[in-house]
């Protein structure tokens, strides 16, 4: 008789894990995800990625979208009635209260190598810090934030050009495989305590995190890798920079000076180092090829991009 799994998750990272569970020997008995939310300028009410996946693929299972779990007797009763053998959690967006943690073993798939980067933005943090490796941890959940015992790890080498979307995609596939491995071997795994001396935390990303200047090419490039999906990176003028490559990180230059104009990109100086930029977007305007943008602004070599 197959084991029953209740799944809790919200974005596409969670959807990949959910898809793997759907193909497995485990019976997914229900889905908890965040409520539908208004999106975009027109504030269209939009379901979470994982719910939309279920709708698009005619997956029929109970879907629950409570505003909060803590103190929610109805949600706790719904979970108990589903009688899961495991509760699998991936980027759900809420901390599980003790009342739910006590119903069944709760396994979280956290996108970092715990105890490094507990919190909301571990993938972005690993890119910001120019780590050599990131990864996924399966862990037993407890009341603390990502502080439970480790059940398994999968590693991912960060390549020099890897941006956050590529990292998310690769880590979600690793997490999906690790979920099944963890469930298959759960009875034989000896949970490992996290080393509290190695703990670090990361915050929920805010739009202002994308603000950059031309003081350091390396720092600007790392911010671009981490925030290229959202919120993007932008100058204090609101000018968004896209399609960035790090050319060097050591040369000394005049900040923001346009050093060269090529067929479809420009080279911009930082106080330390140089970058190339292929796309520029002015506030409330369409993104343009960087060369077209500076020509439209009548900028040329030795002028300052600001």
mmCIF file of N, CA, C and O in Angstrom, residues 2 9 15 31 39 73 79 97 111 114 124 147 153 156 169 190 193 196 224 228 230 243 277-278 282 289 297 305-306:
data_model
loop_
_atom_site.group_PDB
_atom_site.id
_atom_site.type_symbol
_atom_site.label_atom_id
_atom_site.label_comp_id
_atom_site.label_asym_id
_atom_site.label_seq_id
_atom_site.Cartn_x
_atom_site.Cartn_y
_atom_site.Cartn_z
ATOM 1 N N UNK A 2 0.604 2.178 -0.927
ATOM 2 C CA UNK A 2 1.475 3.345 -1.079
ATOM 3 C C UNK A 2 1.304 4.310 0.091
ATOM 4 O O UNK A 2 0.222 4.449 0.665
ATOM 5 N N UNK A 9 3.493 23.825 -1.137
ATOM 6 C CA UNK A 9 4.447 24.591 -1.935
ATOM 7 C C UNK A 9 3.717 25.604 -2.791
ATOM 8 O O UNK A 9 2.505 25.501 -2.990
ATOM 9 N N UNK A 15 6.715 23.281 -7.805
ATOM 10 C CA UNK A 15 5.988 22.524 -8.829
ATOM 11 C C UNK A 15 6.817 21.358 -9.358
ATOM 12 O O UNK A 15 6.292 20.267 -9.594
ATOM 13 N N UNK A 31 -2.977 19.316 -1.562
ATOM 14 C CA UNK A 31 -2.009 20.376 -1.821
ATOM 15 C C UNK A 31 -2.399 21.618 -1.023
ATOM 16 O O UNK A 31 -3.540 22.091 -1.091
ATOM 17 N N UNK A 39 -1.945 40.373 -9.649
ATOM 18 C CA UNK A 39 -0.623 40.459 -10.282
ATOM 19 C C UNK A 39 -0.654 41.488 -11.412
ATOM 20 O O UNK A 39 -1.628 41.589 -12.161
ATOM 21 N N UNK A 73 -7.661 26.336 13.066
ATOM 22 C CA UNK A 73 -8.172 25.015 13.453
ATOM 23 C C UNK A 73 -8.723 24.269 12.247
ATOM 24 O O UNK A 73 -8.552 23.049 12.110
ATOM 25 N N UNK A 79 -5.968 18.732 7.446
ATOM 26 C CA UNK A 79 -4.755 17.922 7.308
ATOM 27 C C UNK A 79 -4.913 16.593 8.032
ATOM 28 O O UNK A 79 -4.569 15.529 7.493
ATOM 29 N N UNK A 97 3.068 25.648 12.177
ATOM 30 C CA UNK A 97 2.974 25.627 13.639
ATOM 31 C C UNK A 97 3.121 24.204 14.175
ATOM 32 O O UNK A 97 2.976 23.224 13.431
ATOM 33 N N UNK A 111 16.516 25.256 -0.456
ATOM 34 C CA UNK A 111 17.486 25.430 -1.543
ATOM 35 C C UNK A 111 18.786 26.081 -1.079
ATOM 36 O O UNK A 111 19.204 27.122 -1.585
ATOM 37 N N UNK A 114 22.326 23.735 4.119
ATOM 38 C CA UNK A 114 22.171 24.097 5.529
ATOM 39 C C UNK A 114 23.335 23.581 6.359
ATOM 40 O O UNK A 114 23.907 22.537 6.048
ATOM 41 N N UNK A 124 19.603 33.291 -4.220
ATOM 42 C CA UNK A 124 20.149 34.613 -4.522
ATOM 43 C C UNK A 124 21.360 34.911 -3.640
ATOM 44 O O UNK A 124 22.359 35.472 -4.107
ATOM 45 N N UNK A 147 15.788 25.130 10.815
ATOM 46 C CA UNK A 147 16.758 24.704 11.828
ATOM 47 C C UNK A 147 16.714 23.209 12.142
ATOM 48 O O UNK A 147 17.430 22.735 13.013
ATOM 49 N N UNK A 153 21.520 15.790 1.343
ATOM 50 C CA UNK A 153 22.060 16.961 0.639
ATOM 51 C C UNK A 153 22.327 16.620 -0.815
ATOM 52 O O UNK A 153 22.723 15.499 -1.144
ATOM 53 N N UNK A 156 25.278 21.565 -6.095
ATOM 54 C CA UNK A 156 25.287 22.120 -7.442
ATOM 55 C C UNK A 156 26.451 23.099 -7.555
ATOM 56 O O UNK A 156 26.546 24.045 -6.780
ATOM 57 N N UNK A 169 16.187 26.563 -11.706
ATOM 58 C CA UNK A 169 15.764 25.416 -12.522
ATOM 59 C C UNK A 169 16.545 24.157 -12.159
ATOM 60 O O UNK A 169 15.976 23.074 -11.993
ATOM 61 N N UNK A 190 19.677 8.448 9.474
ATOM 62 C CA UNK A 190 19.974 8.982 10.805
ATOM 63 C C UNK A 190 20.055 10.502 10.683
ATOM 64 O O UNK A 190 21.035 11.028 10.137
ATOM 65 N N UNK A 193 22.165 16.700 13.223
ATOM 66 C CA UNK A 193 21.969 18.036 13.773
ATOM 67 C C UNK A 193 22.750 19.071 12.959
ATOM 68 O O UNK A 193 23.867 18.797 12.506
ATOM 69 N N UNK A 196 25.353 24.801 14.678
ATOM 70 C CA UNK A 196 24.902 26.167 14.937
ATOM 71 C C UNK A 196 26.006 27.201 14.725
ATOM 72 O O UNK A 196 25.725 28.388 14.514
ATOM 73 N N UNK A 224 23.658 41.348 -10.416
ATOM 74 C CA UNK A 224 22.914 41.031 -11.627
ATOM 75 C C UNK A 224 22.582 39.534 -11.675
ATOM 76 O O UNK A 224 21.444 39.141 -11.977
ATOM 77 N N UNK A 228 18.622 39.081 -11.501
ATOM 78 C CA UNK A 228 18.224 39.281 -12.901
ATOM 79 C C UNK A 228 16.760 38.920 -13.143
ATOM 80 O O UNK A 228 16.105 39.486 -14.024
ATOM 81 N N UNK A 230 14.181 38.999 -10.695
ATOM 82 C CA UNK A 230 13.477 40.062 -9.976
ATOM 83 C C UNK A 230 14.313 40.476 -8.785
ATOM 84 O O UNK A 230 14.897 39.623 -8.124
ATOM 85 N N UNK A 243 21.591 41.933 -19.502
ATOM 86 C CA UNK A 243 22.560 41.282 -20.374
ATOM 87 C C UNK A 243 23.978 41.679 -20.038
ATOM 88 O O UNK A 243 24.751 42.094 -20.907
ATOM 89 N N UNK A 277 27.330 45.671 -21.354
ATOM 90 C CA UNK A 277 25.878 45.737 -21.188
ATOM 91 C C UNK A 277 25.244 45.619 -22.564
ATOM 92 O O UNK A 277 25.615 46.355 -23.485
ATOM 93 N N UNK A 278 24.272 44.698 -22.711
ATOM 94 C CA UNK A 278 23.644 44.528 -24.025
ATOM 95 C C UNK A 278 22.261 45.172 -24.109
ATOM 96 O O UNK A 278 21.779 45.460 -25.206
ATOM 97 N N UNK A 282 14.972 52.334 -19.770
ATOM 98 C CA UNK A 282 14.662 53.546 -19.007
ATOM 99 C C UNK A 282 13.352 53.345 -18.255
ATOM 100 O O UNK A 282 12.525 52.509 -18.647
ATOM 101 N N UNK A 289 18.208 47.704 -27.112
ATOM 102 C CA UNK A 289 19.607 47.354 -27.279
ATOM 103 C C UNK A 289 20.436 48.520 -26.751
ATOM 104 O O UNK A 289 20.128 49.689 -27.003
ATOM 105 N N UNK A 297 20.254 58.767 -26.897
ATOM 106 C CA UNK A 297 20.581 59.776 -25.898
ATOM 107 C C UNK A 297 21.780 60.636 -26.326
ATOM 108 O O UNK A 297 22.236 61.499 -25.577
ATOM 109 N N UNK A 305 27.490 57.030 -18.418
ATOM 110 C CA UNK A 305 26.163 56.407 -18.375
ATOM 111 C C UNK A 305 25.618 56.574 -16.951
ATOM 112 O O UNK A 305 26.254 56.130 -15.993
ATOM 113 N N UNK A 306 24.471 57.223 -16.839
ATOM 114 C CA UNK A 306 23.928 57.484 -15.497
ATOM 115 C C UNK A 306 22.403 57.451 -15.520
ATOM 116 O O UNK A 306 21.800 57.440 -16.575
#
